[in-house]
JSON list of C-alpha atoms in Angstrom, two decimals:
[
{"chain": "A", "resi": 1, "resn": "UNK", "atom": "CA", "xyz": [0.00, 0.00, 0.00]},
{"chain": "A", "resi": 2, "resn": "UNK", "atom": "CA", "xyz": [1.28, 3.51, -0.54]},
{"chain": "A", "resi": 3, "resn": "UNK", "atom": "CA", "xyz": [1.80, 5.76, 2.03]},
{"chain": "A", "resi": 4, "resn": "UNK", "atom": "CA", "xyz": [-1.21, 7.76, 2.11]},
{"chain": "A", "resi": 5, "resn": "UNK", "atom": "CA", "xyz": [-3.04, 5.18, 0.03]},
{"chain": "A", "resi": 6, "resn": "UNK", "atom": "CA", "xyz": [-6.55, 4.04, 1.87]},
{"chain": "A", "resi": 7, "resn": "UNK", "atom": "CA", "xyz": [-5.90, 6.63, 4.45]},
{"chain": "A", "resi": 8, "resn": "UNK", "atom": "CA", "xyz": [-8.47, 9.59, 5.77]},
{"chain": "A", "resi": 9, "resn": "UNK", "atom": "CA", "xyz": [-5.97, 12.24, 6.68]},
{"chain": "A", "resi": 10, "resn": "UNK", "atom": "CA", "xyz": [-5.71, 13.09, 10.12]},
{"chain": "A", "resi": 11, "resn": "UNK", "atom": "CA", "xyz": [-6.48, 17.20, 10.09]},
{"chain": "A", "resi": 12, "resn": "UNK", "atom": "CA", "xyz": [-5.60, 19.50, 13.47]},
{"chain": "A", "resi": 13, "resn": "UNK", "atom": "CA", "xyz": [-8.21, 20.81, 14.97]},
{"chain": "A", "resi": 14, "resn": "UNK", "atom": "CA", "xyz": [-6.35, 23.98, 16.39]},
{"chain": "A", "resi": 15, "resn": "UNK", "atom": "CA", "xyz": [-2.93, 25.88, 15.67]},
{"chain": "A", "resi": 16, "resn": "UNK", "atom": "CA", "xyz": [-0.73, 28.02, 17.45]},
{"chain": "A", "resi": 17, "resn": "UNK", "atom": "CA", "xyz": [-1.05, 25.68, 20.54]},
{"chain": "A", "resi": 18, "resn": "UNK", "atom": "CA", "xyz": [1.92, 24.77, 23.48]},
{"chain": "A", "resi": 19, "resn": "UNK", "atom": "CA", "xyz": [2.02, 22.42, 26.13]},
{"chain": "A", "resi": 20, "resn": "UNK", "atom": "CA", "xyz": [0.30, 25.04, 28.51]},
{"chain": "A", "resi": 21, "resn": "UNK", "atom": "CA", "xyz": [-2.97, 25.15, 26.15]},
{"chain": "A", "resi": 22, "resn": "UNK", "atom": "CA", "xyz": [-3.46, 20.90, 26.07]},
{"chain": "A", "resi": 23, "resn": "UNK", "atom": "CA", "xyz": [-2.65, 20.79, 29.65]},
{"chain": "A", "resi": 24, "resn": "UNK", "atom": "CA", "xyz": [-5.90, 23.33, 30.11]},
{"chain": "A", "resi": 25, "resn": "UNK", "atom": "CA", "xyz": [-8.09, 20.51, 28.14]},
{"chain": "A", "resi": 26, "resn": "UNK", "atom": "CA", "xyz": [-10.03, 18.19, 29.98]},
{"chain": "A", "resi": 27, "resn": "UNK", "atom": "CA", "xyz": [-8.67, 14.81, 30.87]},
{"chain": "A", "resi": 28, "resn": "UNK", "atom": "CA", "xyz": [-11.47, 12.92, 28.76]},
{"chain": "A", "resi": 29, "resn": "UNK", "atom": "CA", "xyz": [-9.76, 9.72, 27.66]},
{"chain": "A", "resi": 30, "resn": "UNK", "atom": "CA", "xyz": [-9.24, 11.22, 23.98]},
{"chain": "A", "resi": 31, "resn": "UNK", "atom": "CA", "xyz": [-5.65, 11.09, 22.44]},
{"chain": "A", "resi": 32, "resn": "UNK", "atom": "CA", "xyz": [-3.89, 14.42, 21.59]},
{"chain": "A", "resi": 33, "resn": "UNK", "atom": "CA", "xyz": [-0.80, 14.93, 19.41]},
{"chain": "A", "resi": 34, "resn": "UNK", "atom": "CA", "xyz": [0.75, 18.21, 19.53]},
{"chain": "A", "resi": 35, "resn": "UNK", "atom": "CA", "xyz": [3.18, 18.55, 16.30]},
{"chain": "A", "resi": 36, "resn": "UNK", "atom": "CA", "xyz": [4.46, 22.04, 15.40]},
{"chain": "A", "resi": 37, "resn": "UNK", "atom": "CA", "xyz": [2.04, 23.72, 17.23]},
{"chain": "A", "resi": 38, "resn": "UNK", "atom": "CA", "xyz": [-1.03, 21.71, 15.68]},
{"chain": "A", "resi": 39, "resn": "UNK", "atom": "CA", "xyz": [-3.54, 19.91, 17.74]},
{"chain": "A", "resi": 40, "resn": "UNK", "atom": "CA", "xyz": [-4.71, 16.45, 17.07]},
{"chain": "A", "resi": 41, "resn": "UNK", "atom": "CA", "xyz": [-7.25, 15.10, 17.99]},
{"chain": "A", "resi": 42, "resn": "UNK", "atom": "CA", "xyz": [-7.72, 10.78, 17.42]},
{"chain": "A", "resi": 43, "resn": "UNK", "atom": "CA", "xyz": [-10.79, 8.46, 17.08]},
{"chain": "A", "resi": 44, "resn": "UNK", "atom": "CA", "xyz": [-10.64, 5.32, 19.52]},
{"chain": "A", "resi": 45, "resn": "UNK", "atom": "CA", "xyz": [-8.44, 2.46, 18.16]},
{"chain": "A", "resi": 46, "resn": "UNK", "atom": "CA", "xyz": [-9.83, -0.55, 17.04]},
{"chain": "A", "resi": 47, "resn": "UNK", "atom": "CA", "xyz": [-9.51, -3.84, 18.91]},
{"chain": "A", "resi": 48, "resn": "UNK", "atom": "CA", "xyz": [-6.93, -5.47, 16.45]},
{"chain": "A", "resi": 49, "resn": "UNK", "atom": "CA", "xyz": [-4.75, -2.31, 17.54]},
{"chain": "A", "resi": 50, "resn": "UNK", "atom": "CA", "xyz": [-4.90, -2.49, 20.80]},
{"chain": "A", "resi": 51, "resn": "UNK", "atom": "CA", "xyz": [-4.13, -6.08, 20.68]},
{"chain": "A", "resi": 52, "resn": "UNK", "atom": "CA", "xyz": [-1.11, -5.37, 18.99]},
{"chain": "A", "resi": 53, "resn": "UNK", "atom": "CA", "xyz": [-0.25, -2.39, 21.67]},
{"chain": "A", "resi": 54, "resn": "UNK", "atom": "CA", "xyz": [-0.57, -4.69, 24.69]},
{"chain": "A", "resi": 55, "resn": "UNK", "atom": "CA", "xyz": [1.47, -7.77, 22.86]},
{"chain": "A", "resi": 56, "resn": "UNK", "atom": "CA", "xyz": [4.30, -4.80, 22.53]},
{"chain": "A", "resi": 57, "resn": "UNK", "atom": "CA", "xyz": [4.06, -3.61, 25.54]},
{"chain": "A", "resi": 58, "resn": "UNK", "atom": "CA", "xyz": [4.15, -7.35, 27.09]},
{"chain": "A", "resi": 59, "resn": "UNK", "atom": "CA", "xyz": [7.49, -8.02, 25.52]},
{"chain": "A", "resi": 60, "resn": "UNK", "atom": "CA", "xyz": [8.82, -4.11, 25.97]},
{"chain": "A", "resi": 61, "resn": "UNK", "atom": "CA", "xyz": [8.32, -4.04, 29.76]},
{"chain": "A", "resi": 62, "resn": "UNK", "atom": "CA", "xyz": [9.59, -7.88, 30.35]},
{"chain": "A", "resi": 63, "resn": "UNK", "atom": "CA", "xyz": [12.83, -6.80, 28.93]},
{"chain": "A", "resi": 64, "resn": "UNK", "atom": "CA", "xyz": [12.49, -3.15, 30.83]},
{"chain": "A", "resi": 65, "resn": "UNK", "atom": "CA", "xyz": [12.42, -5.52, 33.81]},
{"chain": "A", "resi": 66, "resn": "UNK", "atom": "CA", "xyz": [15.88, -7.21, 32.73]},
{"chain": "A", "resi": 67, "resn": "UNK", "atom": "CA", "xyz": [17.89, -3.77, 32.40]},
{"chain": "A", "resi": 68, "resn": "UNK", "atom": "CA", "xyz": [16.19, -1.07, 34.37]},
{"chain": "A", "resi": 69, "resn": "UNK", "atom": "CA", "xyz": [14.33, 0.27, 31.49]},
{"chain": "A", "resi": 70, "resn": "UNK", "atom": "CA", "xyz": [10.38, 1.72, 31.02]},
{"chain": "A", "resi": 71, "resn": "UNK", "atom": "CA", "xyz": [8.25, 0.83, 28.92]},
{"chain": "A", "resi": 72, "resn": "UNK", "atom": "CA", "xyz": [4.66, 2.47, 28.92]},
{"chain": "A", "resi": 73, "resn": "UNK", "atom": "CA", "xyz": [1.88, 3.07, 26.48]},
{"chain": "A", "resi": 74, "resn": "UNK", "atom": "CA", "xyz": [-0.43, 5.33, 25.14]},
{"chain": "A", "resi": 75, "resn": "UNK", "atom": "CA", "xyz": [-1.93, 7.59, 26.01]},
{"chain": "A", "resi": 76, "resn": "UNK", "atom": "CA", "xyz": [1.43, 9.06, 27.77]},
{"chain": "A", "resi": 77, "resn": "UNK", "atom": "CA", "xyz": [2.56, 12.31, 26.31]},
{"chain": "A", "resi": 78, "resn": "UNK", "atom": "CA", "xyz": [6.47, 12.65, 25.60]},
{"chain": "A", "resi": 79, "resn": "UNK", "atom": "CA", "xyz": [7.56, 16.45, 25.45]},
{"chain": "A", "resi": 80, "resn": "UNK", "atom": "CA", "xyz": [9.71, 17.23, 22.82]},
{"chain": "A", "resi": 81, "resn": "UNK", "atom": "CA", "xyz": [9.54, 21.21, 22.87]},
{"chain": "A", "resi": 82, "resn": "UNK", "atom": "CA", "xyz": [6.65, 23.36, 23.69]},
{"chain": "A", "resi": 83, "resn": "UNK", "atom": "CA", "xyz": [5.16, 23.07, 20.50]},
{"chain": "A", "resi": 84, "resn": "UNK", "atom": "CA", "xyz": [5.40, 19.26, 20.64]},
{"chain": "A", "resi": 85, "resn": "UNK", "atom": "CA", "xyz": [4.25, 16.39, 22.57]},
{"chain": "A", "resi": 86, "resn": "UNK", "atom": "CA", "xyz": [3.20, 13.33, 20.42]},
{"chain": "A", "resi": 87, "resn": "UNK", "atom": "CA", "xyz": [1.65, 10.39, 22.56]},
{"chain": "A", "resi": 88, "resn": "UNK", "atom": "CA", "xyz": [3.41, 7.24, 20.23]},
{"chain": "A", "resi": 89, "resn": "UNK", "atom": "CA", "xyz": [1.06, 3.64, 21.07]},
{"chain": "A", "resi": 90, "resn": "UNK", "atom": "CA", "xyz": [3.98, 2.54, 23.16]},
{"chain": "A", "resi": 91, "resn": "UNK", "atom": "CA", "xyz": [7.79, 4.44, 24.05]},
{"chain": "A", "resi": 92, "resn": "UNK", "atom": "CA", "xyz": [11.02, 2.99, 25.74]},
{"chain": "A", "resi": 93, "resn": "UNK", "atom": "CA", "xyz": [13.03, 4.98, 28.28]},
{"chain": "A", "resi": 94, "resn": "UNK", "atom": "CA", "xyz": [16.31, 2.74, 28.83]},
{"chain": "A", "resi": 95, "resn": "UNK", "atom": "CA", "xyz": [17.85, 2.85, 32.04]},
{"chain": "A", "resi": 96, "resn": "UNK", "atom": "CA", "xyz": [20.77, 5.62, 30.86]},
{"chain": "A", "resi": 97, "resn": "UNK", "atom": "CA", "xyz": [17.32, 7.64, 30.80]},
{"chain": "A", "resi": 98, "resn": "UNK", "atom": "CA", "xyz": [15.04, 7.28, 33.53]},
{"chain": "A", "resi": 99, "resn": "UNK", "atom": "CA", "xyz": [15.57, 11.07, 34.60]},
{"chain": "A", "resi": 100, "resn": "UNK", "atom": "CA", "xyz": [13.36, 11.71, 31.31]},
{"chain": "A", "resi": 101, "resn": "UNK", "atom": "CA", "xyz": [10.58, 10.34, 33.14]},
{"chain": "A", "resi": 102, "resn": "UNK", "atom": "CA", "xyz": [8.86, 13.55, 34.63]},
{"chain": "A", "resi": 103, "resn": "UNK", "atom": "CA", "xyz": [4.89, 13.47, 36.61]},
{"chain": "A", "resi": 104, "resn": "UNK", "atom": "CA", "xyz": [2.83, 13.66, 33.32]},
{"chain": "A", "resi": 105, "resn": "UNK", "atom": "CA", "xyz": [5.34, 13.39, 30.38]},
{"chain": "A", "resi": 106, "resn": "UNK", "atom": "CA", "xyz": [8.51, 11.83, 29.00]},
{"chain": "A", "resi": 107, "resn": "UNK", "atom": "CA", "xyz": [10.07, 14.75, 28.91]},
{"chain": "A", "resi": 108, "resn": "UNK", "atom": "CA", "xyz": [12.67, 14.04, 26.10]},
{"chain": "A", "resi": 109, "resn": "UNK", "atom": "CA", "xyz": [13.04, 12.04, 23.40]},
{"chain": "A", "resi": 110, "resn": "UNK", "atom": "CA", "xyz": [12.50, 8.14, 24.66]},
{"chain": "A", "resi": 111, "resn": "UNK", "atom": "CA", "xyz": [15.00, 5.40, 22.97]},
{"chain": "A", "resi": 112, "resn": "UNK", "atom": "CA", "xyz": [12.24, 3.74, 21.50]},
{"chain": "A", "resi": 113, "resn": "UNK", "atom": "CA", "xyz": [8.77, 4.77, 20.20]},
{"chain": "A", "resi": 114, "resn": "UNK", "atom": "CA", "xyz": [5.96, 2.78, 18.40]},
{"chain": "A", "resi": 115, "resn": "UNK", "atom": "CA", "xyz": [3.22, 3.45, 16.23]},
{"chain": "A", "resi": 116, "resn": "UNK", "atom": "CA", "xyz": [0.90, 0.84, 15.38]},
{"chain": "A", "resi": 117, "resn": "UNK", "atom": "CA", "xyz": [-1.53, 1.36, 12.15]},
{"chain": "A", "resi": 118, "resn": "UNK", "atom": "CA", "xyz": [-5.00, 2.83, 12.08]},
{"chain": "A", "resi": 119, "resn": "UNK", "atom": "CA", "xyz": [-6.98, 4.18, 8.61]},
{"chain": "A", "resi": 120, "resn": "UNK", "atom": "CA", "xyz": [-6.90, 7.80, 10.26]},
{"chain": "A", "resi": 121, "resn": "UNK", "atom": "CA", "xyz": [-3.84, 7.91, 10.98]},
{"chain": "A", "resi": 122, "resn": "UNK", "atom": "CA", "xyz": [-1.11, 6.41, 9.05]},
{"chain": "A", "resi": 123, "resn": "UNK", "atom": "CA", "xyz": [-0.19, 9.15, 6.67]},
{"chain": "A", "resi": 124, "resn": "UNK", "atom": "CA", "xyz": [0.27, 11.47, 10.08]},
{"chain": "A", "resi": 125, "resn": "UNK", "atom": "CA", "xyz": [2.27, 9.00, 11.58]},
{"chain": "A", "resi": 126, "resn": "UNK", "atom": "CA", "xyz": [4.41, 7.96, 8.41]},
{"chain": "A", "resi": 127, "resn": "UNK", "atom": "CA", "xyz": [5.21, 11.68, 7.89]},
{"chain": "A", "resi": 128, "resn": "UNK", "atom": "CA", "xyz": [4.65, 13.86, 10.40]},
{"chain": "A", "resi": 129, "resn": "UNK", "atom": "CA", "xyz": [5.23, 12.25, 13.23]},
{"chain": "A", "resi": 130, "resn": "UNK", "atom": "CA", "xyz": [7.86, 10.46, 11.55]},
{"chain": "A", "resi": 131, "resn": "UNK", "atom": "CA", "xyz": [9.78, 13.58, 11.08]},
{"chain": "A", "resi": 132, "resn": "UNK", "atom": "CA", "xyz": [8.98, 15.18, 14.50]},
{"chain": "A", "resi": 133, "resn": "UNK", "atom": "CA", "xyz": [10.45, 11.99, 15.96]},
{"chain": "A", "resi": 134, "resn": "UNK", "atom": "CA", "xyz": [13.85, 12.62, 13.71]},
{"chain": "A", "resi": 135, "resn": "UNK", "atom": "CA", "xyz": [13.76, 16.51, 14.53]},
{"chain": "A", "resi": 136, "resn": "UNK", "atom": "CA", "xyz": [14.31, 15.95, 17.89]},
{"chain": "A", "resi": 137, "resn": "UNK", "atom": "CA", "xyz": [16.54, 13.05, 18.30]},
{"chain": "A", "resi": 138, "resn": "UNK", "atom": "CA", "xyz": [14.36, 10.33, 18.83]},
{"chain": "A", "resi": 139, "resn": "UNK", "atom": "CA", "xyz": [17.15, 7.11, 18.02]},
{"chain": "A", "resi": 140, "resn": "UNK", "atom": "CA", "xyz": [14.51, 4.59, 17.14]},
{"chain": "A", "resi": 141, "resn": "UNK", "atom": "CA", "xyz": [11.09, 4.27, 15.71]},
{"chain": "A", "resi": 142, "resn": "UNK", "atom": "CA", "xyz": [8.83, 1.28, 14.61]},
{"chain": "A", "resi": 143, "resn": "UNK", "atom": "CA", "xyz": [6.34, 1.75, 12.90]},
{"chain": "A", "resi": 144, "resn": "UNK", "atom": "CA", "xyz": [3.58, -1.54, 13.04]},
{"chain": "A", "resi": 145, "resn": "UNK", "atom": "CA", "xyz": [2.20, -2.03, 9.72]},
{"chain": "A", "resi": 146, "resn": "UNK", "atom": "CA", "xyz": [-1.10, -3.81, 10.32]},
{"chain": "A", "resi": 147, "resn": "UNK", "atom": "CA", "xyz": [-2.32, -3.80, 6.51]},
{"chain": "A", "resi": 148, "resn": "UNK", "atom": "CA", "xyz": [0.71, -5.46, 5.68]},
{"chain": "A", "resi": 149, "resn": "UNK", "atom": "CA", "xyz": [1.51, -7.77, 9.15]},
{"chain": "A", "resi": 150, "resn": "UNK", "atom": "CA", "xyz": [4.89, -6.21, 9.05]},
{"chain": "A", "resi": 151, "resn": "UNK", "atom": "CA", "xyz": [6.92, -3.49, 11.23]},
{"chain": "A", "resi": 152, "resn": "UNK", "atom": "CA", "xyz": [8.83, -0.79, 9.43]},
{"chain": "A", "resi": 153, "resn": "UNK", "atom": "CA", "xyz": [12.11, 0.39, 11.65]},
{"chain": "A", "resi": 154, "resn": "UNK", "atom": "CA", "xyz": [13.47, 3.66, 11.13]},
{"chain": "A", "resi": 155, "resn": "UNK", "atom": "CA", "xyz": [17.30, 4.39, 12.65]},
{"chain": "A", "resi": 156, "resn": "UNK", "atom": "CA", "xyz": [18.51, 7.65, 13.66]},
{"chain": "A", "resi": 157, "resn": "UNK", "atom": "CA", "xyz": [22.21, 8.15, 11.87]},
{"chain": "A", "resi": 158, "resn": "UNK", "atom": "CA", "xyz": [23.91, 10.99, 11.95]},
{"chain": "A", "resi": 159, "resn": "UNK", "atom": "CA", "xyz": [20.51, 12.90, 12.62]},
{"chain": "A", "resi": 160, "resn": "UNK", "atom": "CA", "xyz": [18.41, 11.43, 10.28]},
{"chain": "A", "resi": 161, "resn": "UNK", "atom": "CA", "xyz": [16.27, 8.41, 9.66]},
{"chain": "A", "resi": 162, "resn": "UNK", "atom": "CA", "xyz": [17.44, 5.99, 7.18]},
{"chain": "A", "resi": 163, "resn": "UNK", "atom": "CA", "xyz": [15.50, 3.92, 5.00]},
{"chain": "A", "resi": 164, "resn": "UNK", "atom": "CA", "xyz": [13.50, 2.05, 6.86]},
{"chain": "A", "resi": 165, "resn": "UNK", "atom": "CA", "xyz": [14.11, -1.56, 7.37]},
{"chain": "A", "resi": 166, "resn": "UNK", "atom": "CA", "xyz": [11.29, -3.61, 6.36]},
{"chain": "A", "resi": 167, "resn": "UNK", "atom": "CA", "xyz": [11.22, -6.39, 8.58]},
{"chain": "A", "resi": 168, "resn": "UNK", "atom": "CA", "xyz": [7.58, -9.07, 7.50]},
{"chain": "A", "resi": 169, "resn": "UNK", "atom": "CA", "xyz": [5.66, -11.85, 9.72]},
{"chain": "A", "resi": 170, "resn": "UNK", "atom": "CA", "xyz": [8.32, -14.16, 9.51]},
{"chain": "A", "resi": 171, "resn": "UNK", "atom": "CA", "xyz": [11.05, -12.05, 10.72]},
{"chain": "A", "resi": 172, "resn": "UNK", "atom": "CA", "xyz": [12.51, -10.90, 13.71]},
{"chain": "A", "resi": 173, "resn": "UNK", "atom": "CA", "xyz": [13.06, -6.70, 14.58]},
{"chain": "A", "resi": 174, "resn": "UNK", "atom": "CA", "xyz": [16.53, -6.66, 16.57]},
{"chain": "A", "resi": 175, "resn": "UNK", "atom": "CA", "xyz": [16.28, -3.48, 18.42]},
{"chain": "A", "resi": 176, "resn": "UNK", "atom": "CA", "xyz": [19.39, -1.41, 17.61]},
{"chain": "A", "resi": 177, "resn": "UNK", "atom": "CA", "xyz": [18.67, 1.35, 20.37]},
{"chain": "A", "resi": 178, "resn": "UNK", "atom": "CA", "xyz": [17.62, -0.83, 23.07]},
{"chain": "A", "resi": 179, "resn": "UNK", "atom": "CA", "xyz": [20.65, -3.82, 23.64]},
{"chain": "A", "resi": 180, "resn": "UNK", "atom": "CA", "xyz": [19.07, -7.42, 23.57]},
{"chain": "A", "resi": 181, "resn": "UNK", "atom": "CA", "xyz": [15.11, -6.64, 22.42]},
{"chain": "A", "resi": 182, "resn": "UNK", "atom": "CA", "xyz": [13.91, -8.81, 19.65]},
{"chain": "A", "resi": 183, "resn": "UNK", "atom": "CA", "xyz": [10.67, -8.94, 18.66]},
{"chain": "A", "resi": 184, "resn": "UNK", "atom": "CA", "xyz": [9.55, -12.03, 16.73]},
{"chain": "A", "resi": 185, "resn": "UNK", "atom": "CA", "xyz": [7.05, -9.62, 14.36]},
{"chain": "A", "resi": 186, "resn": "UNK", "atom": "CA", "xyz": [4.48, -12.61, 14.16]},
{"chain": "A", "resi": 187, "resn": "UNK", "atom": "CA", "xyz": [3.56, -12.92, 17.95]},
{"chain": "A", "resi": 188, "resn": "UNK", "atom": "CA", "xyz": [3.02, -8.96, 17.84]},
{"chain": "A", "resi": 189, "resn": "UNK", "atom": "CA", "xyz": [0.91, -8.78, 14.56]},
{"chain": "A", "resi": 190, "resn": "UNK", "atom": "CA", "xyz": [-1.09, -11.99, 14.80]},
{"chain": "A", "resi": 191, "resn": "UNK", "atom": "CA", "xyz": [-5.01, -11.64, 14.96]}
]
């Protein structure tokens, strides 16, 4: 599928917005991405991705519990700037960076984070967040490909993502950020 392709474009609902002006929003269960100042506002997930989520987070926080890391999921907002604070489906603070973990956000870019497919917003999270995760130093990102049972990886080098590595069902994602994760992609993407 191309990126884009199938996809109803995730729009912001506001502009000109910091971390002061979400904070000020009620706490009412709904997911908010703040990129560049724009406000986004999500539809629920379906069940097939929160499945997913809560298989990554399984496997994420059993190896947190072998080296000190976090792992947590959505909705937890990581602060990248006053202008942004994306909430990724699931982010990994290794140990070297547990002071990053403030009261309400990861405040700094995590080692991991993870996005995991939806129609609404794939194009968002293939571009934009994509390149708000590179802006700011963020040294790993997965993206979960549910339409194609597959998880794209995307390396920070020299301050930009490479191509991503496409790794399919029958693979394994070797986490280069995070020493000793693999993920067999199968177990996560399974129905």
């Amino acid at each position: 599928m191309d990126e884009g392709e199938g996809d109803t474009m995730a729009v912001p609902v506001a502009t000109g917005l910091t971390v002061a002006d979400i904070e000020r929003l009620p706490e009412d269960g709904v997911v908010r991405h703040l990129i560049d100042g724009e406000l986004y506002e999500m539809t629920p997930p379906t069940i097939r991705h929160q499945q997913v989520v809560a298989r990554l987070l399984v496997r994420l926080a059993a190896h947190a519990g072998g080296d000190g890391g976090v792992a947590l999921p959505a909705p937890i907002g990581v602060k990248l700037s006053e202008r942004d604070v994306p909430e990724p489906d699931v982010v990994y603070v290794a140990a070297a960076h547990r002071d990053r973990l403030g009261e309400r956000y990861v405040e700094g870019p995590p080692d991991l984070v993870v996005e995991v497919s939806s129609p609404t917003t794939r194009r968002l999270d293939l571009v934009r967040k994509r390149r708000q995760y590179e802006r700011f130093g963020v040294p790993e990102y997965w993206f979960v490909d549910l339409d194609a049972d597959r998880i794209e990886v995307y390396v920070l080098l020299d301050g930009r993502y490479g191509p991503a590595t496409i790794v399919g069902s029958d693979g394994i994602v070797e986490a280069s950020t995070v020493g000793g994760l693999a993920v067999v992609v199968g177990d996560i993407v399974s129905d």
